[in-house]
Amino acid sequence: MLISTIELTSILNNSNVIIADTRSFKEYSEGHIPGAVNLDLFAFHWIDTTKEGITNFNNQSQTLLSFLGVTPEKKVIFYDAVSGMLAARGVWMLMYFSHPHVSMLDGGITKWKKENLPLETKPNGFQPSTFSGKINSDIISGFEYIRDNLDNLKILDARSTSEYDGTTIRAAQSGHIPTSINIDWNQNLTEDGTFKNDEELFQMYNIPKDTEIVTYCQGAYRAANTFLVLKKLGFKNVRVYLGSWGEWGNRLDLPVEK
């Protein structure tokens, strides 16, 4: 799921590779990896995980990935500023549609620039496809699944401490999902923006490997980053709560702890 800057330089001109810059268009236009297209994934957050909501999310995501030009044989590489939450969201989305060739640039464009690798400023156009994919419902969670299985799940809150304890309020209710533990996603990264090594990450996520884990944050971007870390460490049973606090914290019928 991770690709190094060196590996990426060797396949820049490969027609079977799609490079997606997930930052804002402003950042993209100031300099991006040659050949990269811009797909600002923050524009596509989703906080409705009712049955109908998930169906609509699936349809929107398929449209988006068709626009990106994904086909079964294409290798898709997402990047942002660092090994960040936007690129992680892209990787999780393609894993959700069972696409086998997807990865994130470790260290993002910050590492790319630090190594004086080539940049360009001209925008690149999309080459749309008709993408369908096969939905992998094992790596997504809606609010009902968590509500009905609170006692059986390990819930990881990837937000900041102040969001978790309710001092920072970003929904109708403040606090966190009952039983959840807080490990800020920023702790997944080293100072240079790459992922920490497995040994350091294992010390943070000291959980039995067979545990069923759900990650969440405010909008399932930081949660996607933690999801990738857990998959990297070999955890098999991990889901991202798509609606995250943007949904849970705004539904007054759901329980909250502070």
PDB file of C-alpha atoms in Angstrom:
ATOM      1  CA  MET A   1       0.000   0.000   0.000  1.00  0.00           C
ATOM      2  CA  LEU A   2       3.045   2.287   0.212  1.00  0.00           C
ATOM      3  CA  ILE A   3       5.324   3.329  -2.616  1.00  0.00           C
ATOM      4  CA  SER A   4       8.620   5.152  -2.146  1.00  0.00           C
ATOM      5  CA  THR A   5       9.700   8.252  -4.068  1.00  0.00           C
ATOM      6  CA  ILE A   6      12.405   6.198  -5.804  1.00  0.00           C
ATOM      7  CA  GLU A   7       9.919   3.550  -6.925  1.00  0.00           C
ATOM      8  CA  LEU A   8       7.556   6.225  -8.224  1.00  0.00           C
ATOM      9  CA  THR A   9      10.258   7.950 -10.297  1.00  0.00           C
ATOM     10  CA  SER A  10      10.859   4.673 -12.120  1.00  0.00           C
ATOM     11  CA  ILE A  11       7.237   4.399 -13.341  1.00  0.00           C
ATOM     12  CA  LEU A  12       6.368   8.058 -14.020  1.00  0.00           C
ATOM     13  CA  ASN A  13       6.027   7.489 -17.766  1.00  0.00           C
ATOM     14  CA  ASN A  14       4.124   4.212 -17.521  1.00  0.00           C
ATOM     15  CA  SER A  15       0.757   4.560 -19.272  1.00  0.00           C
ATOM     16  CA  ASN A  16      -0.754   2.033 -16.874  1.00  0.00           C
ATOM     17  CA  VAL A  17      -0.125   4.286 -13.868  1.00  0.00           C
ATOM     18  CA  ILE A  18      -2.514   6.968 -12.596  1.00  0.00           C
ATOM     19  CA  ILE A  19      -0.995   9.475 -10.170  1.00  0.00           C
ATOM     20  CA  ALA A  20      -3.613  11.418  -8.205  1.00  0.00           C
ATOM     21  CA  ASP A  21      -2.697  14.556  -6.277  1.00  0.00           C
ATOM     22  CA  THR A  22      -5.360  14.768  -3.564  1.00  0.00           C
ATOM     23  CA  ARG A  23      -4.509  18.292  -2.380  1.00  0.00           C
ATOM     24  CA  SER A  24      -6.397  21.474  -3.280  1.00  0.00           C
ATOM     25  CA  PHE A  25      -6.196  22.769  -6.852  1.00  0.00           C
ATOM     26  CA  LYS A  26      -4.242  25.795  -5.586  1.00  0.00           C
ATOM     27  CA  GLU A  27      -1.539  23.562  -4.106  1.00  0.00           C
ATOM     28  CA  TYR A  28      -1.577  21.343  -7.189  1.00  0.00           C
ATOM     29  CA  SER A  29      -1.167  24.284  -9.564  1.00  0.00           C
ATOM     30  CA  GLU A  30       1.848  25.569  -7.622  1.00  0.00           C
ATOM     31  CA  GLY A  31       3.752  22.365  -8.434  1.00  0.00           C
ATOM     32  CA  HIS A  32       2.963  18.667  -8.677  1.00  0.00           C
ATOM     33  CA  ILE A  33       4.520  15.369  -9.671  1.00  0.00           C
ATOM     34  CA  PRO A  34       4.809  15.135 -13.485  1.00  0.00           C
ATOM     35  CA  GLY A  35       1.745  13.505 -15.032  1.00  0.00           C
ATOM     36  CA  ALA A  36      -0.386  13.781 -11.885  1.00  0.00           C
ATOM     37  CA  VAL A  37      -4.052  14.723 -12.086  1.00  0.00           C
ATOM     38  CA  ASN A  38      -5.765  16.697  -9.335  1.00  0.00           C
ATOM     39  CA  LEU A  39      -8.511  15.053  -7.293  1.00  0.00           C
ATOM     40  CA  ASP A  40      -9.278  17.136  -4.196  1.00  0.00           C
ATOM     41  CA  LEU A  41     -10.760  14.405  -2.019  1.00  0.00           C
ATOM     42  CA  PHE A  42     -11.899  16.795   0.725  1.00  0.00           C
ATOM     43  CA  ALA A  43     -14.741  17.783  -1.605  1.00  0.00           C
ATOM     44  CA  PHE A  44     -16.210  14.277  -1.324  1.00  0.00           C
ATOM     45  CA  HIS A  45     -16.748  13.671   2.375  1.00  0.00           C
ATOM     46  CA  TRP A  46     -19.815  11.685   3.375  1.00  0.00           C
ATOM     47  CA  ILE A  47     -21.763  11.596   6.644  1.00  0.00           C
ATOM     48  CA  ASP A  48     -24.871   9.540   5.873  1.00  0.00           C
ATOM     49  CA  THR A  49     -24.478   5.825   6.601  1.00  0.00           C
ATOM     50  CA  THR A  50     -28.107   4.796   6.497  1.00  0.00           C
ATOM     51  CA  LYS A  51     -28.668   2.016   3.946  1.00  0.00           C
ATOM     52  CA  GLU A  52     -29.709   4.584   1.347  1.00  0.00           C
ATOM     53  CA  GLY A  53     -26.757   6.789   2.279  1.00  0.00           C
ATOM     54  CA  ILE A  54     -24.247   3.983   1.685  1.00  0.00           C
ATOM     55  CA  THR A  55     -25.855   3.214  -1.695  1.00  0.00           C
ATOM     56  CA  ASN A  56     -25.513   6.875  -2.679  1.00  0.00           C
ATOM     57  CA  PHE A  57     -21.887   6.907  -1.469  1.00  0.00           C
ATOM     58  CA  ASN A  58     -21.166   3.835  -3.607  1.00  0.00           C
ATOM     59  CA  ASN A  59     -22.668   5.514  -6.664  1.00  0.00           C
ATOM     60  CA  GLN A  60     -20.797   8.780  -6.108  1.00  0.00           C
ATOM     61  CA  SER A  61     -17.516   6.935  -5.549  1.00  0.00           C
ATOM     62  CA  GLN A  62     -17.936   4.879  -8.724  1.00  0.00           C
ATOM     63  CA  THR A  63     -18.578   8.075 -10.695  1.00  0.00           C
ATOM     64  CA  LEU A  64     -15.515   9.702  -9.138  1.00  0.00           C
ATOM     65  CA  LEU A  65     -13.244   6.722  -9.818  1.00  0.00           C
ATOM     66  CA  SER A  66     -14.555   6.508 -13.395  1.00  0.00           C
ATOM     67  CA  PHE A  67     -13.685  10.195 -13.814  1.00  0.00           C
ATOM     68  CA  LEU A  68     -10.202   9.393 -12.492  1.00  0.00           C
ATOM     69  CA  GLY A  69      -9.897   6.733 -15.198  1.00  0.00           C
ATOM     70  CA  VAL A  70      -9.485   3.642 -13.035  1.00  0.00           C
ATOM     71  CA  THR A  71      -9.544   0.295 -14.874  1.00  0.00           C
ATOM     72  CA  PRO A  72      -8.672  -3.162 -13.479  1.00  0.00           C
ATOM     73  CA  GLU A  73      -5.116  -3.154 -14.858  1.00  0.00           C
ATOM     74  CA  LYS A  74      -4.196   0.403 -13.867  1.00  0.00           C
ATOM     75  CA  LYS A  75      -1.961   1.049 -10.875  1.00  0.00           C
ATOM     76  CA  VAL A  76      -3.268   4.046  -8.913  1.00  0.00           C
ATOM     77  CA  ILE A  77      -1.008   6.104  -6.669  1.00  0.00           C
ATOM     78  CA  PHE A  78      -2.440   8.768  -4.377  1.00  0.00           C
ATOM     79  CA  TYR A  79      -0.353  11.426  -2.685  1.00  0.00           C
ATOM     80  CA  ASP A  80      -0.759  14.574  -0.627  1.00  0.00           C
ATOM     81  CA  ALA A  81       1.618  16.776   1.371  1.00  0.00           C
ATOM     82  CA  VAL A  82       2.859  13.912   3.589  1.00  0.00           C
ATOM     83  CA  SER A  83       1.734  10.302   4.212  1.00  0.00           C
ATOM     84  CA  GLY A  84      -1.500  12.015   4.961  1.00  0.00           C
ATOM     85  CA  MET A  85      -5.221  11.583   5.401  1.00  0.00           C
ATOM     86  CA  LEU A  86      -6.317  12.605   1.895  1.00  0.00           C
ATOM     87  CA  ALA A  87      -4.123  10.080   0.105  1.00  0.00           C
ATOM     88  CA  ALA A  88      -5.138   7.473   2.691  1.00  0.00           C
ATOM     89  CA  ARG A  89      -8.802   8.146   1.918  1.00  0.00           C
ATOM     90  CA  GLY A  90      -8.102   7.505  -1.759  1.00  0.00           C
ATOM     91  CA  VAL A  91      -6.328   4.220  -1.022  1.00  0.00           C
ATOM     92  CA  TRP A  92      -9.139   3.087   1.303  1.00  0.00           C
ATOM     93  CA  MET A  93     -11.766   3.935  -1.352  1.00  0.00           C
ATOM     94  CA  LEU A  94     -10.073   1.784  -3.977  1.00  0.00           C
ATOM     95  CA  MET A  95      -9.579  -1.037  -1.478  1.00  0.00           C
ATOM     96  CA  TYR A  96     -13.305  -0.719  -0.723  1.00  0.00           C
ATOM     97  CA  PHE A  97     -13.949  -1.381  -4.414  1.00  0.00           C
ATOM     98  CA  SER A  98     -11.474  -4.322  -4.355  1.00  0.00           C
ATOM     99  CA  HIS A  99      -8.971  -2.647  -6.704  1.00  0.00           C
ATOM    100  CA  PRO A 100      -5.721  -4.594  -6.256  1.00  0.00           C
ATOM    101  CA  HIS A 101      -3.198  -2.045  -7.510  1.00  0.00           C
ATOM    102  CA  VAL A 102      -3.356   0.976  -5.221  1.00  0.00           C
ATOM    103  CA  SER A 103      -0.802   2.704  -3.037  1.00  0.00           C
ATOM    104  CA  MET A 104       0.129   5.933  -1.316  1.00  0.00           C
ATOM    105  CA  LEU A 105       3.364   7.854  -1.812  1.00  0.00           C
ATOM    106  CA  ASP A 106       5.181   7.582   1.520  1.00  0.00           C
ATOM    107  CA  GLY A 107       6.180  11.071   2.637  1.00  0.00           C
ATOM    108  CA  GLY A 108       4.062  12.746  -0.043  1.00  0.00           C
ATOM    109  CA  ILE A 109       5.211  15.691  -2.098  1.00  0.00           C
ATOM    110  CA  THR A 110       7.171  17.091   0.857  1.00  0.00           C
ATOM    111  CA  LYS A 111       9.629  14.186   0.595  1.00  0.00           C
ATOM    112  CA  TRP A 112       9.538  14.403  -3.218  1.00  0.00           C
ATOM    113  CA  LYS A 113      10.582  18.071  -3.103  1.00  0.00           C
ATOM    114  CA  LYS A 114      13.201  17.449  -0.421  1.00  0.00           C
ATOM    115  CA  GLU A 115      14.868  14.980  -2.773  1.00  0.00           C
ATOM    116  CA  ASN A 116      14.801  17.554  -5.624  1.00  0.00           C
ATOM    117  CA  LEU A 117      12.718  15.300  -7.836  1.00  0.00           C
ATOM    118  CA  PRO A 118      10.978  16.813 -10.894  1.00  0.00           C
ATOM    119  CA  LEU A 119       7.867  18.978 -10.622  1.00  0.00           C
ATOM    120  CA  GLU A 120       5.544  20.575 -13.136  1.00  0.00           C
ATOM    121  CA  THR A 121       2.834  23.243 -12.920  1.00  0.00           C
ATOM    122  CA  LYS A 122       0.727  22.500 -16.034  1.00  0.00           C
ATOM    123  CA  PRO A 123      -2.576  20.774 -15.220  1.00  0.00           C
ATOM    124  CA  ASN A 124      -3.124  17.280 -16.603  1.00  0.00           C
ATOM    125  CA  GLY A 125      -6.473  16.138 -17.954  1.00  0.00           C
ATOM    126  CA  PHE A 126      -8.398  13.037 -16.934  1.00  0.00           C
ATOM    127  CA  GLN A 127      -8.909  10.018 -19.178  1.00  0.00           C
ATOM    128  CA  PRO A 128     -12.249   8.729 -17.884  1.00  0.00           C
ATOM    129  CA  SER A 129     -13.203   5.056 -17.767  1.00  0.00           C
ATOM    130  CA  THR A 130     -16.273   3.121 -16.711  1.00  0.00           C
ATOM    131  CA  PHE A 131     -15.349   1.880 -13.260  1.00  0.00           C
ATOM    132  CA  SER A 132     -17.513  -0.460 -11.226  1.00  0.00           C
ATOM    133  CA  GLY A 133     -15.315  -2.569  -8.930  1.00  0.00           C
ATOM    134  CA  LYS A 134     -16.571  -5.074  -6.381  1.00  0.00           C
ATOM    135  CA  ILE A 135     -17.625  -3.645  -3.023  1.00  0.00           C
ATOM    136  CA  ASN A 136     -15.780  -5.029  -0.016  1.00  0.00           C
ATOM    137  CA  SER A 137     -18.269  -4.438   2.791  1.00  0.00           C
ATOM    138  CA  ASP A 138     -15.783  -5.864   5.346  1.00  0.00           C
ATOM    139  CA  ILE A 139     -13.812  -2.599   5.519  1.00  0.00           C
ATOM    140  CA  ILE A 140     -16.641  -0.109   5.998  1.00  0.00           C
ATOM    141  CA  SER A 141     -18.939   0.568   8.921  1.00  0.00           C
ATOM    142  CA  GLY A 142     -22.102   2.565   9.309  1.00  0.00           C
ATOM    143  CA  PHE A 143     -23.486   3.934  12.588  1.00  0.00           C
ATOM    144  CA  GLU A 144     -25.877   1.029  13.129  1.00  0.00           C
ATOM    145  CA  TYR A 145     -23.123  -1.577  13.037  1.00  0.00           C
ATOM    146  CA  ILE A 146     -21.193   0.272  15.749  1.00  0.00           C
ATOM    147  CA  ARG A 147     -24.276   0.998  17.847  1.00  0.00           C
ATOM    148  CA  ASP A 148     -25.318  -2.667  17.750  1.00  0.00           C
ATOM    149  CA  ASN A 149     -21.817  -4.030  18.463  1.00  0.00           C
ATOM    150  CA  LEU A 150     -20.396  -1.511  20.944  1.00  0.00           C
ATOM    151  CA  ASP A 151     -19.356  -4.238  23.386  1.00  0.00           C
ATOM    152  CA  ASN A 152     -17.618  -6.381  20.768  1.00  0.00           C
ATOM    153  CA  LEU A 153     -15.566  -3.798  18.884  1.00  0.00           C
ATOM    154  CA  LYS A 154     -12.293  -2.007  19.537  1.00  0.00           C
ATOM    155  CA  ILE A 155     -13.069   1.542  18.449  1.00  0.00           C
ATOM    156  CA  LEU A 156     -10.130   3.823  17.649  1.00  0.00           C
ATOM    157  CA  ASP A 157     -10.713   7.588  17.604  1.00  0.00           C
ATOM    158  CA  ALA A 158      -8.077   9.158  15.344  1.00  0.00           C
ATOM    159  CA  ARG A 159      -8.965  12.768  16.250  1.00  0.00           C
ATOM    160  CA  SER A 160      -7.107  15.206  18.485  1.00  0.00           C
ATOM    161  CA  THR A 161      -7.326  14.873  22.265  1.00  0.00           C
ATOM    162  CA  SER A 162      -9.448  18.024  22.502  1.00  0.00           C
ATOM    163  CA  GLU A 163     -12.012  16.664  20.024  1.00  0.00           C
ATOM    164  CA  TYR A 164     -12.065  13.354  21.881  1.00  0.00           C
ATOM    165  CA  ASP A 165     -12.597  14.872  25.338  1.00  0.00           C
ATOM    166  CA  GLY A 166     -15.190  17.347  24.055  1.00  0.00           C
ATOM    167  CA  THR A 167     -13.329  20.621  24.592  1.00  0.00           C
ATOM    168  CA  THR A 168     -13.264  21.150  20.817  1.00  0.00           C
ATOM    169  CA  ILE A 169     -16.840  20.912  19.528  1.00  0.00           C
ATOM    170  CA  ARG A 170     -17.445  20.018  15.871  1.00  0.00           C
ATOM    171  CA  ALA A 171     -20.965  18.581  15.986  1.00  0.00           C
ATOM    172  CA  ALA A 172     -24.252  18.976  17.890  1.00  0.00           C
ATOM    173  CA  GLN A 173     -22.782  16.751  20.603  1.00  0.00           C
ATOM    174  CA  SER A 174     -19.218  16.811  21.860  1.00  0.00           C
ATOM    175  CA  GLY A 175     -17.100  13.949  23.137  1.00  0.00           C
ATOM    176  CA  HIS A 176     -16.577  10.501  21.647  1.00  0.00           C
ATOM    177  CA  ILE A 177     -18.217   7.176  20.831  1.00  0.00           C
ATOM    178  CA  PRO A 178     -18.568   5.119  24.046  1.00  0.00           C
ATOM    179  CA  THR A 179     -15.664   2.682  24.728  1.00  0.00           C
ATOM    180  CA  SER A 180     -13.469   4.282  22.050  1.00  0.00           C
ATOM    181  CA  ILE A 181      -9.796   4.989  22.737  1.00  0.00           C
ATOM    182  CA  ASN A 182      -7.963   8.001  21.372  1.00  0.00           C
ATOM    183  CA  ILE A 183      -4.791   7.692  19.282  1.00  0.00           C
ATOM    184  CA  ASP A 184      -4.293  10.898  17.276  1.00  0.00           C
ATOM    185  CA  TRP A 185      -3.502   9.987  13.660  1.00  0.00           C
ATOM    186  CA  ASN A 186      -0.589  12.454  13.660  1.00  0.00           C
ATOM    187  CA  GLN A 187       1.252   9.960  15.833  1.00  0.00           C
ATOM    188  CA  ASN A 188       1.395   7.609  12.822  1.00  0.00           C
ATOM    189  CA  LEU A 189       3.959   9.871  11.158  1.00  0.00           C
ATOM    190  CA  THR A 190       7.613  10.723  11.709  1.00  0.00           C
ATOM    191  CA  GLU A 191       8.828  14.317  11.593  1.00  0.00           C
ATOM    192  CA  ASP A 192       9.573  14.063   7.871  1.00  0.00           C
ATOM    193  CA  GLY A 193       5.976  13.042   7.082  1.00  0.00           C
ATOM    194  CA  THR A 194       6.611   9.357   6.333  1.00  0.00           C
ATOM    195  CA  PHE A 195       5.007   6.537   8.302  1.00  0.00           C
ATOM    196  CA  LYS A 196       6.805   5.384  11.425  1.00  0.00           C
ATOM    197  CA  ASN A 197       8.385   1.948  11.232  1.00  0.00           C
ATOM    198  CA  ASP A 198       6.346  -1.102  12.193  1.00  0.00           C
ATOM    199  CA  GLU A 199       8.031  -1.503  15.563  1.00  0.00           C
ATOM    200  CA  GLU A 200       7.111   2.038  16.642  1.00  0.00           C
ATOM    201  CA  LEU A 201       3.574   1.621  15.312  1.00  0.00           C
ATOM    202  CA  PHE A 202       3.134  -1.719  17.093  1.00  0.00           C
ATOM    203  CA  GLN A 203       3.946  -0.018  20.397  1.00  0.00           C
ATOM    204  CA  MET A 204       1.119   2.451  19.778  1.00  0.00           C
ATOM    205  CA  TYR A 205      -1.412  -0.082  18.497  1.00  0.00           C
ATOM    206  CA  ASN A 206      -0.723  -2.807  21.038  1.00  0.00           C
ATOM    207  CA  ILE A 207      -3.913  -4.743  20.271  1.00  0.00           C
ATOM    208  CA  PRO A 208      -4.372  -8.483  19.609  1.00  0.00           C
ATOM    209  CA  LYS A 209      -4.206  -9.077  15.845  1.00  0.00           C
ATOM    210  CA  ASP A 210      -7.541 -10.905  15.702  1.00  0.00           C
ATOM    211  CA  THR A 211      -9.473  -7.994  17.278  1.00  0.00           C
ATOM    212  CA  GLU A 212     -12.230  -6.399  15.215  1.00  0.00           C
ATOM    213  CA  ILE A 213     -11.366  -2.712  14.989  1.00  0.00           C
ATOM    214  CA  VAL A 214     -13.315   0.302  13.734  1.00  0.00           C
ATOM    215  CA  THR A 215     -11.520   3.600  13.138  1.00  0.00           C
ATOM    216  CA  TYR A 216     -13.237   6.982  13.034  1.00  0.00           C
ATOM    217  CA  CYS A 217     -12.495  10.717  13.192  1.00  0.00           C
ATOM    218  CA  GLN A 218     -14.610  13.678  12.015  1.00  0.00           C
ATOM    219  CA  GLY A 219     -15.087  12.724   8.377  1.00  0.00           C
ATOM    220  CA  ALA A 220     -13.244   9.392   7.849  1.00  0.00           C
ATOM    221  CA  TYR A 221     -10.014  10.854   6.450  1.00  0.00           C
ATOM    222  CA  ARG A 222      -7.781  10.628   9.513  1.00  0.00           C
ATOM    223  CA  ALA A 223      -9.547   7.318  10.226  1.00  0.00           C
ATOM    224  CA  ALA A 224      -8.484   6.066   6.771  1.00  0.00           C
ATOM    225  CA  ASN A 225      -4.874   6.875   7.642  1.00  0.00           C
ATOM    226  CA  THR A 226      -5.099   4.805  10.827  1.00  0.00           C
ATOM    227  CA  PHE A 227      -6.837   2.048   8.824  1.00  0.00           C
ATOM    228  CA  LEU A 228      -3.841   1.883   6.468  1.00  0.00           C
ATOM    229  CA  VAL A 229      -1.413   1.725   9.382  1.00  0.00           C
ATOM    230  CA  LEU A 230      -3.318  -1.176  10.921  1.00  0.00           C
ATOM    231  CA  LYS A 231      -3.437  -3.027   7.592  1.00  0.00           C
ATOM    232  CA  LYS A 232       0.292  -2.371   7.176  1.00  0.00           C
ATOM    233  CA  LEU A 233       0.817  -4.002  10.589  1.00  0.00           C
ATOM    234  CA  GLY A 234      -1.145  -7.077   9.512  1.00  0.00           C
ATOM    235  CA  PHE A 235      -4.488  -6.505  11.240  1.00  0.00           C
ATOM    236  CA  LYS A 236      -7.085  -8.395   9.204  1.00  0.00           C
ATOM    237  CA  ASN A 237     -10.400  -7.155  10.596  1.00  0.00           C
ATOM    238  CA  VAL A 238     -10.446  -3.352  10.341  1.00  0.00           C
ATOM    239  CA  ARG A 239     -13.273  -1.085   9.229  1.00  0.00           C
ATOM    240  CA  VAL A 240     -13.505   2.668   8.654  1.00  0.00           C
ATOM    241  CA  TYR A 241     -16.649   4.299  10.046  1.00  0.00           C
ATOM    242  CA  LEU A 242     -17.552   6.363   7.000  1.00  0.00           C
ATOM    243  CA  GLY A 243     -19.899   8.799   8.766  1.00  0.00           C
ATOM    244  CA  SER A 244     -17.524   9.309  11.714  1.00  0.00           C
ATOM    245  CA  TRP A 245     -18.210  12.090  14.228  1.00  0.00           C
ATOM    246  CA  GLY A 246     -19.807  14.257  11.526  1.00  0.00           C
ATOM    247  CA  GLU A 247     -22.665  11.768  11.596  1.00  0.00           C
ATOM    248  CA  TRP A 248     -22.504  10.240  15.106  1.00  0.00           C
ATOM    249  CA  GLY A 249     -22.118  13.555  16.908  1.00  0.00           C
ATOM    250  CA  ASN A 250     -25.049  15.053  15.020  1.00  0.00           C
ATOM    251  CA  ARG A 251     -27.449  12.187  15.705  1.00  0.00           C
ATOM    252  CA  LEU A 252     -29.021  12.875  19.078  1.00  0.00           C
ATOM    253  CA  ASP A 253     -30.297   9.295  19.269  1.00  0.00           C
ATOM    254  CA  LEU A 254     -26.753   7.881  19.580  1.00  0.00           C
ATOM    255  CA  PRO A 255     -24.809   7.573  22.865  1.00  0.00           C
ATOM    256  CA  VAL A 256     -21.833   9.819  23.630  1.00  0.00           C
ATOM    257  CA  GLU A 257     -19.106   9.824  26.295  1.00  0.00           C
ATOM    258  CA  LYS A 258     -16.904  12.667  27.475  1.00  0.00           C
TER     259      LYS A 258
END
